[in-house]
Amino acid sequence: QLQLVESGGGLVQPGGSLRLSCVASGFTLNSYAIAWFRQAPGKERKAVSCISSSGGTTNYADSVKGRFTISRDNARNTVYLQMNSLKPEDTAVYYCASRITTNRAMCPYYGMNYWGKGTLVTVSS
């Protein structure tokens, strides 16, 4: 079964850190760009960050730039989202999604092939 599984969410105080993981099973991530999205309660899902299949291109939403870092370990079939200096407004369900790309520098937020079920991040004191 082809799927993505997120983990690493939880409750953290403002200013704290979490590292989310997105693991692929049933397929290898080498040819896939990966994006992270989040959906806060009562709000639309929004793009957070993406990384190209080569790892050479990354992109961040303005709201997380300088605080979040996306990376990938193709040997582990895993993409990470390191989240530092967390704020209450970062509270959301975080999803990873993949898109196969022939352009290894492409970092898309659309046309995703597979989605995970999400992991909840709660930032609260």
PDB file of C-alpha atoms in Angstrom:
ATOM      1  CA  GLN A   1       0.000   0.000   0.000  1.00  0.00           C
ATOM      2  CA  LEU A   2       1.355   3.376  -1.025  1.00  0.00           C
ATOM      3  CA  GLN A   3       1.141   5.891   1.775  1.00  0.00           C
ATOM      4  CA  LEU A   4       2.744   8.719   3.672  1.00  0.00           C
ATOM      5  CA  VAL A   5       2.756   8.726   7.447  1.00  0.00           C
ATOM      6  CA  GLU A   6       3.430  11.812   9.528  1.00  0.00           C
ATOM      7  CA  SER A   7       4.658  11.758  13.107  1.00  0.00           C
ATOM      8  CA  GLY A   8       6.235  14.036  15.675  1.00  0.00           C
ATOM      9  CA  GLY A   9       3.307  16.245  16.544  1.00  0.00           C
ATOM     10  CA  GLY A  10       2.298  17.035  20.087  1.00  0.00           C
ATOM     11  CA  LEU A  11       1.807  19.723  22.688  1.00  0.00           C
ATOM     12  CA  VAL A  12       4.584  22.274  23.056  1.00  0.00           C
ATOM     13  CA  GLN A  13       4.892  25.609  24.827  1.00  0.00           C
ATOM     14  CA  PRO A  14       5.355  28.836  22.868  1.00  0.00           C
ATOM     15  CA  GLY A  15       8.985  29.217  21.892  1.00  0.00           C
ATOM     16  CA  GLY A  16       9.505  25.471  21.855  1.00  0.00           C
ATOM     17  CA  SER A  17      10.498  23.131  19.049  1.00  0.00           C
ATOM     18  CA  LEU A  18       9.207  20.032  17.343  1.00  0.00           C
ATOM     19  CA  ARG A  19      10.454  17.936  14.464  1.00  0.00           C
ATOM     20  CA  LEU A  20       7.877  16.367  12.198  1.00  0.00           C
ATOM     21  CA  SER A  21       8.666  13.341  10.076  1.00  0.00           C
ATOM     22  CA  CYS A  22       7.000  12.152   6.884  1.00  0.00           C
ATOM     23  CA  VAL A  23       7.808   8.554   5.995  1.00  0.00           C
ATOM     24  CA  ALA A  24       6.846   6.920   2.721  1.00  0.00           C
ATOM     25  CA  SER A  25       5.873   3.290   2.522  1.00  0.00           C
ATOM     26  CA  GLY A  26       5.266   1.294  -0.615  1.00  0.00           C
ATOM     27  CA  PHE A  27       7.314   3.662  -2.746  1.00  0.00           C
ATOM     28  CA  THR A  28      10.611   5.524  -2.649  1.00  0.00           C
ATOM     29  CA  LEU A  29      10.729   9.285  -2.294  1.00  0.00           C
ATOM     30  CA  ASN A  30      13.737   9.817  -4.548  1.00  0.00           C
ATOM     31  CA  SER A  31      11.661  11.069  -7.482  1.00  0.00           C
ATOM     32  CA  TYR A  32       9.117  12.976  -5.431  1.00  0.00           C
ATOM     33  CA  ALA A  33       8.967  16.549  -4.304  1.00  0.00           C
ATOM     34  CA  ILE A  34       7.440  16.818  -0.830  1.00  0.00           C
ATOM     35  CA  ALA A  35       5.351  19.585   0.640  1.00  0.00           C
ATOM     36  CA  TRP A  36       4.036  20.244   4.116  1.00  0.00           C
ATOM     37  CA  PHE A  37       0.621  21.798   4.606  1.00  0.00           C
ATOM     38  CA  ARG A  38      -1.296  22.721   7.708  1.00  0.00           C
ATOM     39  CA  GLN A  39      -4.900  23.270   8.623  1.00  0.00           C
ATOM     40  CA  ALA A  40      -5.877  25.164  11.725  1.00  0.00           C
ATOM     41  CA  PRO A  41      -9.308  24.594  13.304  1.00  0.00           C
ATOM     42  CA  GLY A  42     -12.009  26.245  11.237  1.00  0.00           C
ATOM     43  CA  LYS A  43      -9.576  27.430   8.599  1.00  0.00           C
ATOM     44  CA  GLU A  44      -8.489  26.376   5.122  1.00  0.00           C
ATOM     45  CA  ARG A  45      -5.465  24.195   4.540  1.00  0.00           C
ATOM     46  CA  LYS A  46      -2.372  26.235   3.711  1.00  0.00           C
ATOM     47  CA  ALA A  47       1.024  25.444   2.288  1.00  0.00           C
ATOM     48  CA  VAL A  48       3.910  25.608   4.739  1.00  0.00           C
ATOM     49  CA  SER A  49       7.044  24.388   3.005  1.00  0.00           C
ATOM     50  CA  CYS A  50       8.266  22.236   0.138  1.00  0.00           C
ATOM     51  CA  ILE A  51      11.440  20.536  -0.969  1.00  0.00           C
ATOM     52  CA  SER A  52      12.380  19.340  -4.430  1.00  0.00           C
ATOM     53  CA  SER A  53      13.250  15.720  -5.157  1.00  0.00           C
ATOM     54  CA  SER A  54      16.928  16.666  -5.378  1.00  0.00           C
ATOM     55  CA  GLY A  55      16.743  18.538  -2.084  1.00  0.00           C
ATOM     56  CA  GLY A  56      18.331  21.525  -3.744  1.00  0.00           C
ATOM     57  CA  THR A  57      15.221  23.706  -3.798  1.00  0.00           C
ATOM     58  CA  THR A  58      13.187  24.626  -0.758  1.00  0.00           C
ATOM     59  CA  ASN A  59      10.416  27.094  -0.175  1.00  0.00           C
ATOM     60  CA  TYR A  60       8.677  28.468   2.914  1.00  0.00           C
ATOM     61  CA  ALA A  61       5.529  30.383   3.638  1.00  0.00           C
ATOM     62  CA  ASP A  62       6.286  33.863   4.941  1.00  0.00           C
ATOM     63  CA  SER A  63       4.691  32.984   8.267  1.00  0.00           C
ATOM     64  CA  VAL A  64       7.300  30.283   9.002  1.00  0.00           C
ATOM     65  CA  LYS A  65      10.363  31.612   7.204  1.00  0.00           C
ATOM     66  CA  GLY A  66      13.371  31.697   9.491  1.00  0.00           C
ATOM     67  CA  ARG A  67      11.717  29.382  12.032  1.00  0.00           C
ATOM     68  CA  PHE A  68      11.019  26.174  10.088  1.00  0.00           C
ATOM     69  CA  THR A  69      13.489  24.062   8.132  1.00  0.00           C
ATOM     70  CA  ILE A  70      12.571  21.311   5.685  1.00  0.00           C
ATOM     71  CA  SER A  71      15.026  18.541   4.846  1.00  0.00           C
ATOM     72  CA  ARG A  72      15.031  15.080   3.394  1.00  0.00           C
ATOM     73  CA  ASP A  73      16.906  11.813   3.888  1.00  0.00           C
ATOM     74  CA  ASN A  74      16.242   9.677   0.842  1.00  0.00           C
ATOM     75  CA  ALA A  75      18.136   6.760   2.375  1.00  0.00           C
ATOM     76  CA  ARG A  76      15.543   6.725   5.153  1.00  0.00           C
ATOM     77  CA  ASN A  77      12.686   7.554   2.761  1.00  0.00           C
ATOM     78  CA  THR A  78      11.843  10.416   5.077  1.00  0.00           C
ATOM     79  CA  VAL A  79      11.273  14.162   4.947  1.00  0.00           C
ATOM     80  CA  TYR A  80      11.520  16.296   8.064  1.00  0.00           C
ATOM     81  CA  LEU A  81      10.114  19.619   9.159  1.00  0.00           C
ATOM     82  CA  GLN A  82      12.072  21.168  11.994  1.00  0.00           C
ATOM     83  CA  MET A  83       9.932  23.748  13.711  1.00  0.00           C
ATOM     84  CA  ASN A  84      11.548  26.212  16.100  1.00  0.00           C
ATOM     85  CA  SER A  85      10.282  29.260  17.985  1.00  0.00           C
ATOM     86  CA  LEU A  86       6.774  27.896  17.782  1.00  0.00           C
ATOM     87  CA  LYS A  87       3.853  30.272  18.239  1.00  0.00           C
ATOM     88  CA  PRO A  88       0.234  29.610  19.208  1.00  0.00           C
ATOM     89  CA  GLU A  89      -0.757  30.456  15.632  1.00  0.00           C
ATOM     90  CA  ASP A  90       1.261  27.451  14.438  1.00  0.00           C
ATOM     91  CA  THR A  91      -1.343  25.196  16.051  1.00  0.00           C
ATOM     92  CA  ALA A  92      -2.781  22.996  13.307  1.00  0.00           C
ATOM     93  CA  VAL A  93      -2.890  19.542  11.812  1.00  0.00           C
ATOM     94  CA  TYR A  94       0.193  19.182   9.641  1.00  0.00           C
ATOM     95  CA  TYR A  95       0.075  17.085   6.489  1.00  0.00           C
ATOM     96  CA  CYS A  96       2.792  15.980   4.125  1.00  0.00           C
ATOM     97  CA  ALA A  97       2.123  15.312   0.464  1.00  0.00           C
ATOM     98  CA  SER A  98       4.202  14.073  -2.434  1.00  0.00           C
ATOM     99  CA  ARG A  99       4.332  14.754  -6.130  1.00  0.00           C
ATOM    100  CA  ILE A 100       6.443  12.884  -8.625  1.00  0.00           C
ATOM    101  CA  THR A 101       8.485  15.324 -10.687  1.00  0.00           C
ATOM    102  CA  THR A 102      10.749  14.939 -13.701  1.00  0.00           C
ATOM    103  CA  ASN A 103      12.227  18.356 -12.934  1.00  0.00           C
ATOM    104  CA  ARG A 104      14.298  17.596  -9.854  1.00  0.00           C
ATOM    105  CA  ALA A 105      14.419  21.282  -8.933  1.00  0.00           C
ATOM    106  CA  MET A 106      10.643  21.627  -8.846  1.00  0.00           C
ATOM    107  CA  CYS A 107       9.055  22.482  -5.509  1.00  0.00           C
ATOM    108  CA  PRO A 108       5.276  22.393  -6.025  1.00  0.00           C
ATOM    109  CA  TYR A 109       2.256  22.867  -3.778  1.00  0.00           C
ATOM    110  CA  TYR A 110      -0.217  21.524  -6.353  1.00  0.00           C
ATOM    111  CA  GLY A 111      -0.921  18.296  -8.185  1.00  0.00           C
ATOM    112  CA  MET A 112       0.099  16.181  -5.208  1.00  0.00           C
ATOM    113  CA  ASN A 113      -0.076  12.407  -5.711  1.00  0.00           C
ATOM    114  CA  TYR A 114      -0.223  11.147  -2.136  1.00  0.00           C
ATOM    115  CA  TRP A 115      -1.242  12.648   1.192  1.00  0.00           C
ATOM    116  CA  GLY A 116      -0.682  11.589   4.750  1.00  0.00           C
ATOM    117  CA  LYS A 117      -3.402  11.629   7.385  1.00  0.00           C
ATOM    118  CA  GLY A 118      -1.782  14.379   9.402  1.00  0.00           C
ATOM    119  CA  THR A 119      -0.243  14.956  12.806  1.00  0.00           C
ATOM    120  CA  LEU A 120      -1.564  17.483  15.319  1.00  0.00           C
ATOM    121  CA  VAL A 121       0.673  20.265  16.612  1.00  0.00           C
ATOM    122  CA  THR A 122      -0.624  22.271  19.541  1.00  0.00           C
ATOM    123  CA  VAL A 123       1.318  25.293  20.780  1.00  0.00           C
ATOM    124  CA  SER A 124      -0.012  26.440  24.106  1.00  0.00           C
ATOM    125  CA  SER A 125       1.126  27.374  27.579  1.00  0.00           C
TER     126      SER A 125
END
